[in-house]
Amino acid sequence: MQNLESLSSEILATIQTADTLEALETVRIESLGKKGRVSLMMRDLGGMEPEARKQAGQDLNVLKDTIASAIDARQTMLADAALAEKLTAQRVDVTLPSRPHMDARLHPLSRTIEEVVAIFAEMGFIVAEGPDIESDYYNFTALNIPEEHPARQEHDTFYLPPDADGKRKVLRTHTSPVQIRTMEASEPPIRIIVPGRTYRSDHDATHSPMFHQCEGLVIGDGIHMGHLKGCLIDFCRAFFGVDDLPVRFRPSYFPFTEPSAEVDIGCSRDGGGLKIGAGDDWLEILGSGMVNPRVLENCGYDPDKYQGFAFGMGIERIAMLKYGIPDLRTFYDSDLRWMRHYGFLPFDAPSIHAGLVGGSV
């Protein structure tokens, strides 16, 4: 067996000359690892006489403890030195001027959705959600939209490849399927608001292949057109901030409501600009109507017992009108300059939690 005193001196000297943690780890493995020099000597103890084996074992254990203690001490010193070097290299000059700071801005679409939901929340509505990929039944059939309706054509709707049964899914063209899903899953009374993304094959300054809608549904006993008018008049005046905003209901047609009405608000276009409020002109902002009895029957409701109303609006449209945004496509350009101009400070925005609070541009 090698002289332990000389081996100890050799290994301890190597430990002291290790100048990195990696080099120190190499020394530890070569001396105390499974195939290290000291470990191999421990294996040789089995071939020695009992008395010699006892003394050699004690000496080797002392050597192991000495080496381990030296490695720990050297490791602490190297770690401290590495930390001190890192702190010196990454030292911050506190006399330097601070970096430019820019306030985060809330996107007008997010702001508008939060505000619309907050207004209807104060009327007792709750938020409902549904999938963006829908079946033909929920997107069209259950809503009394016949097979020959233009909305079912390829140039109007994004269809997905057929499944194993030959049926094709669609990217929902409105958020109305959520109304059907809600009616199927619950009993009246129902009062929901449904914000979400919708998809149609259209793209220009006032249309986008992906856009946002917010629809509402109220179902109950004795619901009539007066409830619809009162709800939407209050919403329009609250959203646009005009207490005496003129609102009119103009007869229209939608497959899923009967009777149906377009909702217009008063405005003026004097001098080529648009001003919402009192004036001699009108501006259409959303569609509405009493839920068609066929839709109620499709959801398992008795139309002789329950009535309801529904409405829907484009979030981008009402945001453009309220905030004076001229082009729909800029909503999706990810232009920070545009965001700094049209965005909002997030903590001042209305929400379903904070209620209707005044925001700052």
GROMACS .gro file of C-alpha atoms in nm, residues 17-358:
model
  342
   17THR     CA    1  -0.365   2.456  -0.657
   18ALA     CA    2  -0.715   2.396  -0.801
   19ASP     CA    3  -0.819   2.741  -0.928
   20THR     CA    4  -1.177   2.664  -1.040
   21LEU     CA    5  -1.470   2.469  -0.900
   22GLU     CA    6  -1.452   2.237  -1.200
   23ALA     CA    7  -1.084   2.157  -1.133
   24LEU     CA    8  -1.162   2.095  -0.767
   25GLU     CA    9  -1.439   1.852  -0.860
   26THR     CA   10  -1.192   1.663  -1.078
   27VAL     CA   11  -0.958   1.627  -0.777
   28ARG     CA   12  -1.243   1.497  -0.563
   29ILE     CA   13  -1.341   1.234  -0.819
   30GLU     CA   14  -0.979   1.120  -0.871
   31SER     CA   15  -0.925   1.078  -0.498
   32LEU     CA   16  -1.258   0.993  -0.334
   33GLY     CA   17  -1.473   0.881  -0.629
   34LYS     CA   18  -1.570   0.516  -0.685
   35LYS     CA   19  -1.250   0.459  -0.881
   36GLY     CA   20  -1.046   0.719  -0.692
   37ARG     CA   21  -0.705   0.646  -0.545
   38VAL     CA   22  -0.823   0.637  -0.182
   39SER     CA   23  -1.131   0.433  -0.269
   40LEU     CA   24  -0.922   0.170  -0.447
   41MET     CA   25  -0.694   0.146  -0.144
   42MET     CA   26  -0.999   0.083   0.073
   43ARG     CA   27  -1.087  -0.214  -0.148
   44ASP     CA   28  -0.740  -0.364  -0.094
   45LEU     CA   29  -0.799  -0.390   0.281
   46GLY     CA   30  -0.973  -0.725   0.238
   47GLY     CA   31  -0.643  -0.898   0.147
   48MET     CA   32  -0.452  -0.784   0.457
   49GLU     CA   33  -0.399  -0.951   0.793
   50PRO     CA   34  -0.661  -0.857   1.055
   51GLU     CA   35  -0.433  -0.641   1.270
   52ALA     CA   36  -0.277  -0.466   0.971
   53ARG     CA   37  -0.622  -0.423   0.811
   54LYS     CA   38  -0.756  -0.256   1.127
   55GLN     CA   39  -0.476  -0.003   1.147
   56ALA     CA   40  -0.474   0.065   0.772
   57GLY     CA   41  -0.852   0.116   0.775
   58GLN     CA   42  -0.827   0.374   1.053
   59ASP     CA   43  -0.549   0.556   0.868
   60LEU     CA   44  -0.744   0.558   0.540
   61ASN     CA   45  -1.055   0.694   0.714
   62VAL     CA   46  -0.849   0.975   0.862
   63LEU     CA   47  -0.707   1.047   0.515
   64LYS     CA   48  -1.057   1.054   0.362
   65ASP     CA   49  -1.180   1.299   0.627
   66THR     CA   50  -0.874   1.520   0.578
   67ILE     CA   51  -0.919   1.531   0.201
   68ALA     CA   52  -1.295   1.595   0.229
   69SER     CA   53  -1.241   1.882   0.474
   70ALA     CA   54  -0.974   2.036   0.250
   71ILE     CA   55  -1.205   2.011  -0.054
   72ASP     CA   56  -1.493   2.176   0.136
   73ALA     CA   57  -1.271   2.460   0.251
   74ARG     CA   58  -1.129   2.515  -0.097
   75GLN     CA   59  -1.478   2.497  -0.250
   76THR     CA   60  -1.606   2.767  -0.014
   77MET     CA   61  -1.312   2.991  -0.097
   78LEU     CA   62  -1.351   2.946  -0.473
   79ALA     CA   63  -1.727   3.005  -0.454
   80ASP     CA   64  -1.677   3.325  -0.257
   81ALA     CA   65  -1.415   3.443  -0.505
   82ALA     CA   66  -1.646   3.366  -0.802
   83LEU     CA   67  -1.931   3.558  -0.637
   84ALA     CA   68  -1.709   3.856  -0.564
   85GLU     CA   69  -1.588   3.860  -0.924
   86LYS     CA   70  -1.946   3.842  -1.053
   87LEU     CA   71  -2.060   4.125  -0.828
   88THR     CA   72  -1.770   4.338  -0.944
   89ALA     CA   73  -1.837   4.267  -1.312
   90GLN     CA   74  -2.213   4.333  -1.282
   91ARG     CA   75  -2.191   4.636  -1.061
   92VAL     CA   76  -2.448   4.903  -1.148
   93ASP     CA   77  -2.345   5.263  -1.170
   94VAL     CA   78  -2.625   5.431  -0.973
   95THR     CA   79  -2.518   5.771  -1.107
   96LEU     CA   80  -2.627   5.679  -1.462
   97PRO     CA   81  -2.964   5.816  -1.581
   98SER     CA   82  -3.255   5.568  -1.569
   99ARG     CA   83  -3.367   5.385  -1.879
  100PRO     CA   84  -3.664   5.529  -2.071
  101HIS     CA   85  -3.991   5.408  -1.917
  102MET     CA   86  -4.310   5.367  -2.113
  103ASP     CA   87  -4.654   5.309  -1.961
  104ALA     CA   88  -4.829   4.992  -2.075
  105ARG     CA   89  -5.147   5.050  -2.270
  106LEU     CA   90  -5.471   4.854  -2.285
  107HIS     CA   91  -5.586   4.775  -2.640
  108PRO     CA   92  -5.910   4.951  -2.742
  109LEU     CA   93  -6.072   4.615  -2.815
  110SER     CA   94  -5.996   4.486  -2.466
  111ARG     CA   95  -6.116   4.813  -2.318
  112THR     CA   96  -6.442   4.802  -2.518
  113ILE     CA   97  -6.517   4.439  -2.430
  114GLU     CA   98  -6.459   4.510  -2.061
  115GLU     CA   99  -6.682   4.817  -2.073
  116VAL     CA  100  -6.966   4.645  -2.259
  117VAL     CA  101  -6.957   4.352  -2.015
  118ALA     CA  102  -6.947   4.590  -1.717
  119ILE     CA  103  -7.255   4.779  -1.839
  120PHE     CA  104  -7.460   4.464  -1.888
  121ALA     CA  105  -7.331   4.316  -1.562
  122GLU     CA  106  -7.498   4.605  -1.381
  123MET     CA  107  -7.823   4.496  -1.550
  124GLY     CA  108  -7.785   4.143  -1.411
  125PHE     CA  109  -7.626   3.971  -1.713
  126ILE     CA  110  -7.358   3.705  -1.672
  127VAL     CA  111  -7.082   3.617  -1.920
  128ALA     CA  112  -7.114   3.295  -2.122
  129GLU     CA  113  -6.851   3.146  -2.353
  130GLY     CA  114  -6.830   2.876  -2.618
  131PRO     CA  115  -6.590   2.715  -2.869
  132ASP     CA  116  -6.457   2.901  -3.173
  133ILE     CA  117  -6.491   2.583  -3.386
  134GLU     CA  118  -6.858   2.494  -3.414
  135SER     CA  119  -7.078   2.236  -3.579
  136ASP     CA  120  -7.313   2.322  -3.862
  137TYR     CA  121  -7.604   2.258  -3.626
  138TYR     CA  122  -7.511   2.510  -3.358
  139ASN     CA  123  -7.387   2.774  -3.600
  140PHE     CA  124  -7.675   2.755  -3.849
  141THR     CA  125  -7.950   2.494  -3.814
  142ALA     CA  126  -8.051   2.553  -3.451
  143LEU     CA  127  -8.066   2.927  -3.524
  144ASN     CA  128  -8.324   2.880  -3.801
  145ILE     CA  129  -8.073   2.954  -4.077
  146PRO     CA  130  -8.179   2.734  -4.374
  147GLU     CA  131  -7.941   2.541  -4.595
  148GLU     CA  132  -7.988   2.782  -4.889
  149HIS     CA  133  -7.896   3.085  -4.677
  150PRO     CA  134  -7.597   3.283  -4.818
  151ALA     CA  135  -7.412   3.259  -4.484
  152ARG     CA  136  -7.362   2.887  -4.550
  153GLN     CA  137  -7.172   2.948  -4.874
  154GLU     CA  138  -6.798   2.884  -4.905
  155HIS     CA  139  -6.721   3.247  -4.986
  156ASP     CA  140  -6.883   3.364  -4.660
  157THR     CA  141  -6.781   3.097  -4.408
  158PHE     CA  142  -6.454   2.925  -4.316
  159TYR     CA  143  -6.516   2.549  -4.331
  160LEU     CA  144  -6.283   2.284  -4.189
  161PRO     CA  145  -6.216   1.944  -4.356
  162PRO     CA  146  -6.493   1.686  -4.299
  163ASP     CA  147  -6.465   1.438  -4.013
  164ALA     CA  148  -6.504   1.060  -4.032
  165ASP     CA  149  -6.882   1.099  -4.069
  166GLY     CA  150  -6.844   1.345  -4.356
  167LYS     CA  151  -6.957   1.642  -4.148
  168ARG     CA  152  -6.763   1.966  -4.162
  169LYS     CA  153  -6.696   2.200  -3.871
  170VAL     CA  154  -6.694   2.576  -3.920
  171LEU     CA  155  -6.519   2.869  -3.759
  172ARG     CA  156  -6.820   3.030  -3.594
  173THR     CA  157  -6.960   3.320  -3.793
  174HIS     CA  158  -7.122   3.477  -3.484
  175THR     CA  159  -7.136   3.412  -3.110
  176SER     CA  160  -7.503   3.306  -3.133
  177PRO     CA  161  -7.415   2.933  -3.098
  178VAL     CA  162  -7.337   3.007  -2.734
  179GLN     CA  163  -7.699   3.113  -2.692
  180ILE     CA  164  -7.815   2.772  -2.817
  181ARG     CA  165  -7.568   2.586  -2.596
  182THR     CA  166  -7.680   2.789  -2.292
  183MET     CA  167  -8.050   2.724  -2.356
  184GLU     CA  168  -7.987   2.351  -2.403
  185ALA     CA  169  -7.793   2.331  -2.076
  186SER     CA  170  -8.019   2.539  -1.849
  187GLU     CA  171  -8.376   2.638  -1.777
  188PRO     CA  172  -8.518   2.992  -1.783
  189PRO     CA  173  -8.477   3.255  -1.664
  190ILE     CA  174  -8.162   3.324  -1.868
  191ARG     CA  175  -7.975   3.652  -1.894
  192ILE     CA  176  -7.633   3.621  -2.061
  193ILE     CA  177  -7.383   3.835  -2.249
  194VAL     CA  178  -7.151   3.657  -2.495
  195PRO     CA  179  -6.832   3.835  -2.606
  196GLY     CA  180  -6.592   3.651  -2.833
  197ARG     CA  181  -6.407   3.609  -3.163
  198THR     CA  182  -6.594   3.533  -3.484
  199TYR     CA  183  -6.478   3.455  -3.838
  200ARG     CA  184  -6.604   3.543  -4.186
  201SER     CA  185  -6.439   3.542  -4.527
  202ASP     CA  186  -6.419   3.918  -4.573
  203HIS     CA  187  -6.139   4.175  -4.557
  204ASP     CA  188  -6.132   4.551  -4.625
  205ALA     CA  189  -6.122   4.880  -4.434
  206THR     CA  190  -6.442   4.795  -4.246
  207HIS     CA  191  -6.428   4.410  -4.240
  208SER     CA  192  -6.179   4.156  -4.111
  209PRO     CA  193  -6.160   3.774  -4.146
  210MET     CA  194  -6.146   3.761  -3.766
  211PHE     CA  195  -6.338   4.009  -3.556
  212HIS     CA  196  -6.521   4.034  -3.224
  213GLN     CA  197  -6.889   4.028  -3.144
  214CYS     CA  198  -7.087   4.065  -2.825
  215GLU     CA  199  -7.433   3.915  -2.814
  216GLY     CA  200  -7.696   3.910  -2.542
  217LEU     CA  201  -7.986   3.678  -2.465
  218VAL     CA  202  -8.274   3.712  -2.219
  219ILE     CA  203  -8.531   3.431  -2.181
  220GLY     CA  204  -8.813   3.424  -1.930
  221ASP     CA  205  -9.184   3.436  -1.868
  222GLY     CA  206  -9.354   3.750  -1.999
  223ILE     CA  207  -9.050   3.903  -2.175
  224HIS     CA  208  -9.162   4.148  -2.445
  225MET     CA  209  -9.031   4.409  -2.688
  226GLY     CA  210  -9.048   4.681  -2.424
  227HIS     CA  211  -8.781   4.497  -2.220
  228LEU     CA  212  -8.560   4.478  -2.528
  229LYS     CA  213  -8.595   4.849  -2.601
  230GLY     CA  214  -8.534   4.957  -2.243
  231CYS     CA  215  -8.224   4.737  -2.211
  232LEU     CA  216  -8.061   4.857  -2.534
  233ILE     CA  217  -8.149   5.223  -2.487
  234ASP     CA  218  -7.985   5.218  -2.145
  235PHE     CA  219  -7.680   5.042  -2.290
  236CYS     CA  220  -7.634   5.287  -2.578
  237ARG     CA  221  -7.659   5.589  -2.350
  238ALA     CA  222  -7.420   5.439  -2.094
  239PHE     CA  223  -7.162   5.326  -2.351
  240PHE     CA  224  -7.147   5.649  -2.550
  241GLY     CA  225  -7.183   5.866  -2.240
  242VAL     CA  226  -7.479   6.069  -2.369
  243ASP     CA  227  -7.771   6.073  -2.123
  244ASP     CA  228  -8.027   6.189  -2.380
  245LEU     CA  229  -7.889   5.996  -2.677
  246PRO     CA  230  -8.167   5.944  -2.936
  247VAL     CA  231  -8.221   5.571  -3.007
  248ARG     CA  232  -8.459   5.427  -3.263
  249PHE     CA  233  -8.560   5.073  -3.359
  250ARG     CA  234  -8.599   5.014  -3.731
  251PRO     CA  235  -8.778   4.699  -3.862
  252SER     CA  236  -8.540   4.443  -4.012
  253TYR     CA  237  -8.504   4.068  -4.065
  254PHE     CA  238  -8.288   3.801  -3.898
  255PRO     CA  239  -8.365   3.427  -3.920
  256PHE     CA  240  -8.329   3.377  -3.546
  257THR     CA  241  -8.552   3.664  -3.426
  258GLU     CA  242  -8.911   3.767  -3.504
  259PRO     CA  243  -8.986   4.053  -3.502
  260SER     CA  244  -8.637   4.190  -3.571
  261ALA     CA  245  -8.500   4.543  -3.549
  262GLU     CA  246  -8.186   4.736  -3.631
  263VAL     CA  247  -8.086   4.979  -3.357
  264ASP     CA  248  -7.981   5.329  -3.467
  265ILE     CA  249  -7.842   5.615  -3.260
  266GLY     CA  250  -7.869   5.985  -3.332
  267CYS     CA  251  -7.573   6.169  -3.478
  268SER     CA  252  -7.473   6.469  -3.682
  269ARG     CA  253  -7.224   6.493  -3.967
  270ASP     CA  254  -7.178   6.868  -3.978
  271GLY     CA  255  -6.850   6.980  -4.133
  272GLY     CA  256  -6.766   6.629  -4.253
  273GLY     CA  257  -6.715   6.496  -3.900
  274LEU     CA  258  -6.925   6.250  -3.702
  275LYS     CA  259  -7.067   6.353  -3.366
  276ILE     CA  260  -7.278   6.107  -3.167
  277GLY     CA  261  -7.578   6.260  -2.994
  278ALA     CA  262  -7.850   6.500  -3.098
  279GLY     CA  263  -7.860   6.566  -3.471
  280ASP     CA  264  -8.060   6.517  -3.786
  281ASP     CA  265  -7.896   6.188  -3.889
  282TRP     CA  266  -7.889   5.827  -3.772
  283LEU     CA  267  -7.619   5.563  -3.739
  284GLU     CA  268  -7.686   5.187  -3.721
  285ILE     CA  269  -7.488   5.011  -3.446
  286LEU     CA  270  -7.645   4.671  -3.371
  287GLY     CA  271  -7.917   4.421  -3.451
  288SER     CA  272  -8.184   4.283  -3.219
  289GLY     CA  273  -8.523   4.115  -3.194
  290MET     CA  274  -8.750   3.877  -3.009
  291VAL     CA  275  -8.621   3.518  -3.018
  292ASN     CA  276  -8.788   3.324  -3.299
  293PRO     CA  277  -9.027   3.056  -3.162
  294ARG     CA  278  -8.853   2.799  -3.385
  295VAL     CA  279  -8.524   2.866  -3.206
  296LEU     CA  280  -8.695   2.819  -2.869
  297GLU     CA  281  -8.842   2.488  -2.990
  298ASN     CA  282  -8.501   2.371  -3.116
  299CYS     CA  283  -8.369   2.418  -2.761
  300GLY     CA  284  -8.658   2.233  -2.600
  301TYR     CA  285  -8.848   2.539  -2.476
  302ASP     CA  286  -9.221   2.589  -2.505
  303PRO     CA  287  -9.267   2.916  -2.703
  304ASP     CA  288  -9.618   2.952  -2.560
  305LYS     CA  289  -9.469   2.971  -2.212
  306TYR     CA  290  -9.135   3.144  -2.260
  307GLN     CA  291  -9.034   3.444  -2.466
  308GLY     CA  292  -8.708   3.629  -2.495
  309PHE     CA  293  -8.501   3.879  -2.683
  310ALA     CA  294  -8.152   3.875  -2.831
  311PHE     CA  295  -7.913   4.132  -2.970
  312GLY     CA  296  -7.566   4.146  -3.121
  313MET     CA  297  -7.304   4.407  -3.200
  314GLY     CA  298  -6.958   4.425  -3.353
  315ILE     CA  299  -6.702   4.524  -3.091
  316GLU     CA  300  -6.469   4.680  -3.348
  317ARG     CA  301  -6.755   4.886  -3.491
  318ILE     CA  302  -6.867   5.044  -3.166
  319ALA     CA  303  -6.502   5.099  -3.064
  320MET     CA  304  -6.432   5.280  -3.392
  321LEU     CA  305  -6.737   5.501  -3.340
  322LYS     CA  306  -6.660   5.585  -2.978
  323TYR     CA  307  -6.286   5.645  -3.013
  324GLY     CA  308  -6.270   5.786  -3.365
  325ILE     CA  309  -6.068   5.503  -3.521
  326PRO     CA  310  -6.103   5.528  -3.901
  327ASP     CA  311  -5.971   5.190  -4.022
  328LEU     CA  312  -6.060   4.847  -3.882
  329ARG     CA  313  -5.734   4.689  -4.001
  330THR     CA  314  -5.524   4.900  -3.763
  331PHE     CA  315  -5.666   4.704  -3.469
  332TYR     CA  316  -5.445   4.410  -3.571
  333ASP     CA  317  -5.128   4.585  -3.696
  334SER     CA  318  -4.942   4.557  -3.360
  335ASP     CA  319  -4.814   4.914  -3.408
  336LEU     CA  320  -4.688   5.055  -3.078
  337ARG     CA  321  -4.732   5.410  -3.205
  338TRP     CA  322  -5.100   5.336  -3.270
  339MET     CA  323  -5.129   5.179  -2.924
  340ARG     CA  324  -4.975   5.483  -2.756
  341HIS     CA  325  -5.233   5.701  -2.932
  342TYR     CA  326  -5.549   5.491  -2.893
  343GLY     CA  327  -5.458   5.272  -2.594
  344PHE     CA  328  -5.576   5.319  -2.235
  345LEU     CA  329  -5.412   5.308  -1.895
  346PRO     CA  330  -5.510   4.961  -1.768
  347PHE     CA  331  -5.586   5.048  -1.407
  348ASP     CA  332  -5.843   5.312  -1.503
  349ALA     CA  333  -6.045   5.085  -1.732
  350PRO     CA  334  -6.399   4.971  -1.646
  351SER     CA  335  -6.445   4.601  -1.581
  352ILE     CA  336  -6.696   4.355  -1.442
  353HIS     CA  337  -6.498   4.361  -1.116
  354ALA     CA  338  -6.425   4.732  -1.083
  355GLY     CA  339  -6.755   4.851  -1.229
  356LEU     CA  340  -6.802   5.152  -1.453
  357VAL     CA  341  -6.515   5.384  -1.370
  358GLY     CA  342  -6.374   5.668  -1.577
   0.00000   0.00000   0.00000
